[in-house]
Short mmCIF file of C-alpha atoms in Angstrom, two decimals:
data_model
loop_
_atom_site.label_atom_id
_atom_site.label_comp_id
_atom_site.label_asym_id
_atom_site.label_seq_id
_atom_site.Cartn_x
_atom_site.Cartn_y
_atom_site.Cartn_z
CA MET A 3 -110.59 -5.93 33.89
CA LYS A 4 -107.51 -5.66 36.06
CA LYS A 5 -107.32 -3.05 38.77
CA LEU A 6 -104.27 -1.01 39.73
CA GLY A 7 -103.75 -3.16 42.80
CA ASP A 8 -103.22 -6.36 40.83
CA LYS A 9 -99.46 -5.71 40.69
CA MET A 10 -99.16 -6.11 44.43
CA GLU A 11 -100.89 -9.49 44.44
CA HIS A 12 -97.95 -10.86 42.47
CA GLY A 13 -95.33 -9.81 44.99
CA LEU A 14 -93.78 -6.82 43.22
CA TYR A 15 -94.12 -4.77 46.41
CA PRO A 16 -92.89 -7.15 49.14
CA HIS A 17 -94.45 -6.26 52.53
CA SER A 18 -94.87 -2.62 51.40
CA THR A 19 -98.66 -2.97 51.13
CA ASN A 20 -98.89 -2.94 54.91
CA ILE A 21 -97.29 0.48 55.38
CA ASP A 22 -99.40 2.82 57.46
CA TYR A 23 -98.12 6.30 56.62
CA ASN A 24 -99.52 7.56 59.92
CA LYS A 25 -96.91 5.44 61.66
CA ASN A 26 -94.01 4.99 59.26
CA PRO A 27 -92.62 6.68 56.16
CA PHE A 28 -91.99 4.84 52.92
CA ILE A 29 -88.85 6.88 52.27
CA VAL A 30 -86.47 8.94 54.42
CA ILE A 31 -84.07 11.48 52.95
CA TRP A 32 -81.06 12.38 55.09
CA GLU A 33 -79.05 15.45 54.16
CA VAL A 34 -75.76 14.11 55.51
CA THR A 35 -73.93 17.38 54.77
CA ARG A 36 -74.70 20.76 53.28
CA ALA A 37 -71.22 21.11 51.77
CA CYS A 38 -71.15 21.29 47.97
CA GLU A 39 -68.82 22.78 45.36
CA LEU A 40 -71.56 23.46 42.79
CA LYS A 41 -73.63 26.64 42.66
CA CYS A 42 -76.98 25.39 41.33
CA VAL A 43 -79.44 28.21 40.67
CA HIS A 44 -82.36 26.20 42.08
CA CYS A 45 -80.65 24.68 45.16
CA ARG A 46 -83.24 24.16 47.90
CA ALA A 47 -80.45 23.79 50.49
CA ASP A 48 -78.60 26.98 49.57
CA ALA A 49 -75.53 24.75 49.91
CA GLN A 50 -72.17 26.05 51.13
CA PHE A 51 -68.58 25.28 50.19
CA LEU A 52 -67.48 23.84 53.56
CA PRO A 53 -69.23 21.37 55.91
CA ASP A 54 -71.27 22.88 58.73
CA PRO A 55 -69.55 22.12 62.06
CA ARG A 56 -72.99 21.48 63.54
CA GLU A 57 -73.83 18.54 61.27
CA LEU A 58 -74.64 15.21 62.91
CA SER A 59 -71.58 13.35 64.15
CA HIS A 60 -70.72 9.80 63.13
CA GLU A 61 -72.18 8.42 66.36
CA GLU A 62 -75.34 10.48 65.93
CA GLY A 63 -75.61 9.28 62.35
CA MET A 64 -75.39 5.62 63.38
CA LYS A 65 -78.07 6.19 66.02
CA LEU A 66 -80.26 7.90 63.43
CA ILE A 67 -79.93 4.93 61.08
CA ASP A 68 -81.09 2.67 63.91
CA GLU A 69 -84.14 4.87 64.47
CA ILE A 70 -84.97 4.93 60.76
CA HIS A 71 -84.65 1.15 60.52
CA GLU A 72 -87.02 0.68 63.44
CA MET A 73 -89.75 2.51 61.49
CA ASN A 74 -90.57 -0.53 59.35
CA ASN A 75 -87.25 -0.26 57.46
CA PRO A 76 -88.09 2.48 54.91
CA MET A 77 -85.91 3.35 51.94
CA LEU A 78 -83.02 5.61 52.93
CA VAL A 79 -81.42 8.19 50.65
CA PHE A 80 -78.21 10.05 51.47
CA THR A 81 -78.26 13.51 49.93
CA GLY A 82 -76.71 16.95 50.45
CA GLY A 83 -75.23 19.38 49.52
CA ASP A 84 -72.90 16.82 48.07
CA CYS A 85 -73.06 13.68 50.19
CA MET A 86 -69.67 12.63 48.79
CA LEU A 87 -68.10 15.34 50.97
CA ARG A 88 -69.20 13.47 54.11
CA LYS A 89 -66.03 11.62 55.17
CA ASP A 90 -67.79 8.68 56.82
CA LEU A 91 -70.39 8.30 54.05
CA PHE A 92 -69.50 4.72 53.12
CA GLU A 93 -69.24 3.66 56.75
CA LEU A 94 -72.77 4.93 57.32
CA ALA A 95 -73.99 3.25 54.13
CA GLU A 96 -72.34 -0.05 55.00
CA TYR A 97 -73.89 0.00 58.47
CA ALA A 98 -77.36 0.65 57.06
CA VAL A 99 -77.03 -2.05 54.39
CA SER A 100 -75.87 -4.53 57.05
CA LYS A 101 -79.21 -3.96 58.78
CA GLY A 102 -81.06 -4.92 55.60
CA MET A 103 -81.88 -1.37 54.52
CA ARG A 104 -82.20 -0.23 50.89
CA VAL A 105 -79.78 2.69 50.61
CA SER A 106 -79.30 5.14 47.73
CA MET A 107 -77.24 8.30 47.39
CA THR A 108 -77.38 11.45 45.27
CA PRO A 109 -73.84 12.90 45.05
CA SER A 110 -72.93 15.84 42.86
CA ALA A 111 -70.99 15.04 39.71
CA THR A 112 -67.61 16.45 40.72
CA PRO A 113 -64.03 15.13 40.73
CA HIS A 114 -64.80 13.75 44.21
CA VAL A 115 -66.78 10.99 42.49
CA THR A 116 -64.00 8.64 41.45
CA LYS A 117 -64.14 5.18 39.89
CA ASP A 118 -62.79 3.77 43.16
CA LYS A 119 -65.70 5.30 45.09
CA MET A 120 -68.17 3.89 42.59
CA ILE A 121 -66.67 0.44 43.07
CA LYS A 122 -66.81 0.94 46.83
CA ALA A 123 -70.50 1.86 46.63
CA LYS A 124 -71.21 -1.32 44.70
CA GLU A 125 -69.24 -3.42 47.18
CA VAL A 126 -71.11 -1.84 50.09
CA GLY A 127 -74.38 -2.85 48.45
CA LEU A 128 -75.86 0.49 47.48
CA SER A 129 -79.30 0.03 45.91
CA ARG A 130 -79.03 2.95 43.52
CA TRP A 131 -76.88 5.92 42.61
CA ALA A 132 -78.41 9.15 41.33
CA PHE A 133 -76.90 12.02 39.35
CA SER A 134 -78.55 15.29 38.37
CA LEU A 135 -78.68 16.09 34.67
CA ASP A 136 -80.86 19.06 33.82
CA ALA A 137 -80.44 19.53 30.09
CA PRO A 138 -79.25 17.66 27.01
CA ARG A 139 -76.74 20.38 26.19
CA ALA A 140 -73.69 21.53 28.11
CA GLU A 141 -74.40 25.26 27.94
CA ILE A 142 -77.87 24.87 29.51
CA HIS A 143 -76.94 22.32 32.17
CA ASP A 144 -73.77 24.18 33.17
CA ALA A 145 -75.65 27.46 33.51
CA PHE A 146 -78.28 25.74 35.66
CA ARG A 147 -75.63 24.13 37.86
CA GLY A 148 -73.50 27.26 38.00
CA THR A 149 -70.34 25.31 37.12
CA PRO A 150 -68.60 25.15 33.71
CA GLY A 151 -67.77 21.59 32.68
CA SER A 152 -70.46 20.04 34.88
CA PHE A 153 -72.32 18.50 31.92
CA ASP A 154 -69.30 16.72 30.46
CA LEU A 155 -68.23 15.45 33.87
CA THR A 156 -71.74 14.19 34.65
CA ILE A 157 -71.94 12.28 31.36
CA GLU A 158 -68.52 10.77 32.06
CA LYS A 159 -69.54 9.61 35.53
CA ILE A 160 -72.84 8.20 34.28
CA LYS A 161 -71.03 6.10 31.68
CA ASP A 162 -68.65 4.82 34.37
CA LEU A 163 -71.59 3.69 36.52
CA VAL A 164 -73.30 1.99 33.59
CA GLU A 165 -70.06 0.17 32.83
CA LEU A 166 -69.96 -1.03 36.45
CA GLU A 167 -73.59 -2.18 36.11
CA MET A 168 -74.62 0.00 39.02
CA PRO A 169 -78.38 0.80 39.09
CA LEU A 170 -78.48 4.44 38.08
CA GLN A 171 -81.10 7.16 38.25
CA ILE A 172 -81.00 10.55 36.53
CA ASN A 173 -82.64 13.45 38.35
CA THR A 174 -83.93 16.37 36.30
CA VAL A 175 -85.49 19.57 37.59
CA ILE A 176 -87.98 20.89 35.04
CA SER A 177 -88.08 24.67 34.94
CA ARG A 178 -88.11 27.59 32.55
CA TYR A 179 -84.45 26.76 31.75
CA ASN A 180 -85.06 23.40 30.11
CA TYR A 181 -88.79 23.16 29.34
CA GLU A 182 -88.22 23.50 25.59
CA TYR A 183 -85.69 20.66 25.49
CA LEU A 184 -87.59 17.77 27.08
CA ASP A 185 -87.84 15.58 23.98
CA GLU A 186 -84.11 15.92 23.47
CA MET A 187 -83.54 15.23 27.15
CA ALA A 188 -85.63 12.05 27.08
CA GLN A 189 -83.59 10.74 24.15
CA LEU A 190 -80.35 11.42 26.04
CA VAL A 191 -81.66 9.54 29.11
CA ALA A 192 -82.48 6.58 26.88
CA ASP A 193 -79.08 6.70 25.19
CA LEU A 194 -77.36 6.67 28.57
CA LYS A 195 -79.11 3.39 29.49
CA VAL A 196 -80.17 4.40 33.00
CA LYS A 197 -82.82 2.62 35.08
CA MET A 198 -84.97 5.57 36.06
CA TRP A 199 -85.65 9.18 35.09
CA TYR A 200 -86.65 11.06 38.22
CA ILE A 201 -88.53 14.25 37.33
CA PHE A 202 -88.68 17.16 39.78
CA LEU A 203 -91.01 20.07 39.13
CA LEU A 204 -89.31 23.18 40.47
CA VAL A 205 -90.46 24.43 43.87
CA PRO A 206 -89.56 28.09 44.50
CA THR A 207 -87.63 27.60 47.71
CA GLY A 208 -83.98 28.12 48.64
CA ARG A 209 -82.30 29.58 45.56
CA GLY A 210 -85.22 28.54 43.36
CA GLN A 211 -87.25 31.50 42.13
CA LEU A 212 -90.95 31.68 41.26
CA ASP A 213 -90.28 33.15 37.81
CA ALA A 214 -88.19 30.06 36.97
CA CYS A 215 -91.25 27.79 37.37
CA ILE A 216 -93.21 26.72 34.32
CA THR A 217 -96.89 27.75 34.20
CA PRO A 218 -99.81 25.61 35.45
CA ALA A 219 -100.78 24.87 31.83
CA GLU A 220 -97.21 23.84 31.06
CA HIS A 221 -97.23 21.52 34.10
CA GLU A 222 -100.28 19.80 32.62
CA LYS A 223 -98.64 19.54 29.22
CA VAL A 224 -95.50 18.01 30.78
CA PHE A 225 -97.56 15.44 32.69
CA ARG A 226 -99.46 14.29 29.61
CA TRP A 227 -96.20 14.10 27.67
CA LEU A 228 -94.61 12.05 30.48
CA TYR A 229 -97.51 9.63 30.50
CA GLN A 230 -97.20 8.96 26.77
CA LEU A 231 -93.42 8.67 27.10
CA SER A 232 -93.79 6.13 29.92
CA LYS A 233 -95.47 3.69 27.52
CA THR A 234 -92.40 3.28 25.33
CA ALA A 235 -89.40 4.56 27.30
CA PRO A 236 -86.69 2.01 28.15
CA PHE A 237 -86.49 3.54 31.63
CA ASP A 238 -88.97 4.05 34.45
CA ILE A 239 -90.34 7.52 35.22
CA LYS A 240 -90.97 8.85 38.69
CA THR A 241 -91.95 12.33 39.78
CA THR A 242 -91.40 14.55 42.83
CA ALA A 243 -93.26 17.76 43.70
CA ALA A 244 -95.64 16.75 40.92
CA GLN A 245 -98.39 14.97 42.78
CA HIS A 246 -100.96 15.99 40.15
CA TYR A 247 -99.14 13.77 37.66
CA ARG A 248 -100.95 10.92 39.45
CA ARG A 249 -104.26 12.55 38.61
CA VAL A 250 -103.25 12.95 34.96
CA VAL A 251 -102.21 9.28 34.72
CA LEU A 252 -105.52 8.15 36.17
CA GLN A 253 -107.44 10.40 33.77
CA GLU A 254 -105.48 9.03 30.82
CA LYS A 255 -106.05 5.44 31.95
CA MET A 256 -109.77 6.13 32.29
CA ARG A 257 -109.86 7.56 28.77
CA GLU A 258 -108.10 4.46 27.51
CA HIS A 259 -110.46 2.23 29.56
CA VAL A 260 -107.49 0.68 31.37
CA ILE A 261 -109.35 1.31 34.63
CA GLU A 262 -112.97 2.00 35.41
CA ARG A 263 -114.21 5.44 36.42
CA GLY A 264 -115.30 4.06 39.79
CA GLU A 265 -111.75 3.02 40.63
CA ILE A 266 -110.27 6.51 40.96
CA HIS A 267 -110.46 6.26 44.75
CA TYR A 268 -107.89 3.46 44.71
CA GLN A 269 -104.79 4.45 46.69
CA ASP A 270 -102.07 2.38 45.05
CA SER A 271 -99.15 3.74 43.08
CA ILE A 272 -100.00 4.61 39.49
CA THR A 273 -96.45 4.61 38.23
CA SER A 274 -95.20 1.57 36.36
CA ASP A 275 -93.44 -1.26 38.15
CA ASN A 276 -90.68 -1.58 35.56
CA ALA A 277 -88.02 -0.35 37.98
CA SER A 278 -88.97 -3.06 40.45
CA LYS A 279 -88.54 -5.68 37.76
CA ARG A 280 -85.20 -4.32 36.61
CA ASP A 281 -83.34 -3.53 39.82
CA GLY A 282 -85.47 -4.80 42.70
CA ILE A 283 -86.13 -1.37 44.19
CA LYS A 284 -89.32 -1.49 46.21
CA ARG A 285 -91.91 0.99 44.95
CA ALA A 286 -94.46 2.87 47.02
CA PRO A 287 -97.80 1.05 47.25
CA LYS A 288 -99.67 4.38 47.37
CA GLY A 289 -99.05 8.05 46.72
CA VAL A 290 -96.30 9.69 48.78
CA ASN A 291 -96.50 13.39 49.65
CA ASP A 292 -94.62 15.76 51.93
CA GLY A 293 -94.94 14.40 55.48
CA ASN A 294 -97.21 11.61 54.27
CA GLY A 295 -94.93 8.63 53.69
CA PHE A 296 -92.02 11.03 53.26
CA CYS A 297 -89.60 12.45 55.83
CA PHE A 298 -86.53 14.68 55.53
CA ILE A 299 -83.71 15.07 58.06
CA SER A 300 -81.32 18.01 57.73
CA HIS A 301 -77.56 17.94 58.28
CA THR A 302 -78.12 19.29 61.82
CA GLY A 303 -80.88 16.79 62.67
CA ASP A 304 -83.92 18.97 62.02
CA VAL A 305 -86.90 16.90 60.83
CA MET A 306 -89.15 18.33 58.11
CA PRO A 307 -91.94 16.96 55.89
CA SER A 308 -89.54 17.33 52.94
CA GLY A 309 -86.46 19.29 52.00
CA MET A 310 -88.65 21.65 50.00
CA LEU A 311 -91.11 22.19 52.86
CA PRO A 312 -88.75 23.75 55.42
CA ILE A 313 -90.98 23.65 58.50
CA VAL A 314 -89.04 22.10 61.39
CA ALA A 315 -91.17 19.64 63.37
CA GLY A 316 -88.42 18.60 65.78
CA ASN A 317 -84.79 17.56 66.01
CA VAL A 318 -83.45 14.01 66.35
CA ARG A 319 -80.90 15.20 68.89
CA GLU A 320 -83.78 15.98 71.24
CA THR A 321 -86.68 13.73 70.19
CA PRO A 322 -86.84 10.24 68.61
CA LEU A 323 -87.56 10.36 64.88
CA ALA A 324 -90.64 8.14 65.20
CA GLU A 325 -92.19 10.48 67.74
CA ILE A 326 -91.62 13.52 65.52
CA TYR A 327 -93.00 11.81 62.41
CA ARG A 328 -96.06 10.34 64.13
CA ASP A 329 -97.04 13.05 66.60
CA SER A 330 -95.91 16.49 65.44
CA GLU A 331 -98.71 18.81 64.36
CA VAL A 332 -97.36 19.58 60.91
CA PHE A 333 -96.92 15.90 59.98
CA ARG A 334 -100.36 14.99 61.34
CA ASN A 335 -101.99 17.79 59.36
CA LEU A 336 -100.27 16.75 56.14
CA ARG A 337 -101.63 13.23 56.48
CA GLN A 338 -105.23 14.47 56.37
CA PRO A 339 -105.89 15.45 52.73
CA HIS A 340 -109.59 16.04 53.45
CA LEU A 341 -108.50 19.04 55.55
CA TYR A 342 -106.61 20.68 52.68
CA LYS A 343 -107.99 24.06 51.73
CA GLY A 344 -109.53 25.27 48.49
CA LYS A 345 -110.05 22.95 45.58
CA CYS A 346 -107.48 20.39 46.84
CA GLY A 347 -109.70 19.73 49.86
CA VAL A 348 -112.76 18.85 47.77
CA CYS A 349 -111.08 17.26 44.74
CA GLU A 350 -112.13 13.71 43.87
CA PHE A 351 -108.43 12.93 43.26
CA ASN A 352 -107.57 14.19 46.74
CA GLY A 353 -106.43 10.84 48.11
CA ILE A 354 -104.01 9.92 45.33
CA CYS A 355 -102.82 13.44 44.54
CA GLY A 356 -103.26 16.13 47.19
CA GLY A 357 -101.07 18.58 45.31
CA SER A 358 -97.53 19.55 46.24
CA ARG A 359 -97.62 20.71 49.83
CA SER A 360 -94.15 22.19 49.29
CA ARG A 361 -95.26 24.34 46.39
CA ALA A 362 -98.43 25.41 48.21
CA TYR A 363 -96.27 26.59 51.12
CA ALA A 364 -93.67 28.28 48.91
CA VAL A 365 -96.28 30.28 46.99
CA THR A 366 -98.93 30.97 49.65
CA GLY A 367 -97.15 30.50 52.99
CA ASP A 368 -99.72 27.85 53.98
CA TYR A 369 -98.86 24.18 53.46
CA MET A 370 -102.56 23.23 53.64
CA GLU A 371 -103.55 25.50 50.74
CA SER A 372 -104.33 24.29 47.22
CA GLU A 373 -101.62 23.35 44.74
CA PRO A 374 -101.09 26.68 42.91
CA PHE A 375 -99.83 25.07 39.68
CA CYS A 376 -102.77 22.75 38.98
CA VAL A 377 -105.32 23.61 36.28
CA TYR A 378 -107.85 20.92 37.20
CA ILE A 379 -111.27 21.97 38.50
CA PRO A 380 -112.81 19.30 40.79
CA GLU A 381 -116.20 17.89 39.84
CA VAL A 382 -117.95 19.34 42.88
CA LEU A 383 -116.85 22.86 41.91
CA ARG A 384 -117.84 22.37 38.27
CA LYS A 385 -121.32 21.28 39.34
CA GLN A 386 -121.70 24.44 41.43
CA THR A 387 -121.15 26.59 38.34
CA VAL A 388 -123.70 24.76 36.19
#
């Protein structure tokens, strides 16, 4: 019987199997600007209309790219705000691509995203473009994004990218606003012919509110639905702030006898490798979590475990990125799942899940606490109640 790691033996994850998350991240997100013209109700950045005069300069940005590249060349994502409002965006992207980096961007679907800029992104060598689409209907999406006409414009831009054969990813934040429309949403994603559906489970930070989150039981229902969908969907599925989806996938595979019960300790990625086959994007060889294979840099150079875990560990204007990632207390703590508190600390799925550290912090104020939206009871705790 094949194990989860067999994919890597066939070269689908070139050189990624050697990543030591204690030393280097698998992915770095850089918030190149906080400027954005949308008014999304869940915005973790609490974005503003105009660029912050304190954001990293062009020279500082180039130096940052050098520092990121030196950390075993992780994936680099330009985000915002709306990254398209950064005037030197394509210069930065071109410089990073020239160094052999895999660069993606997540602009807002606004009139700033023109066909010419899409062509420019393709010429520069962008690995992937991502747009946010949070509902299959205009009235729901537009209300979520706080901007009338956003849905129609997003669909228009997506079709333009597909026509240009640009690898495209759709990002969707699952919340109380769209929970009832997921089947319809999945069909729309398929119809749009995108490469990946990137699912975010709402974290109550920034403008995001706790009462907009779906319940723990609904999280579980979504994860089991996603797993079944992943078997037939013409796109790949990836999740963020949903680390317990990994646990659900492993449980489902064990029920289906795809893997043995004794293999649940295995650290490799449990998501499918379809995206790697389709567009060559390197996939993580093991589970990524806030501060553990993942690093976020704000528009002013503050370094955090993720954009949704707003604890500043240092600033790249003062300290090299590698030093912050490797040596800061918060990052070091996050890379020790056995030290997590409550049921996350004793869970047998601890190594491949660990729960969302962002959500634990947002709800409890302690990033080492248990994932508050997980219904699973670890075996060791079940045995204590027998």
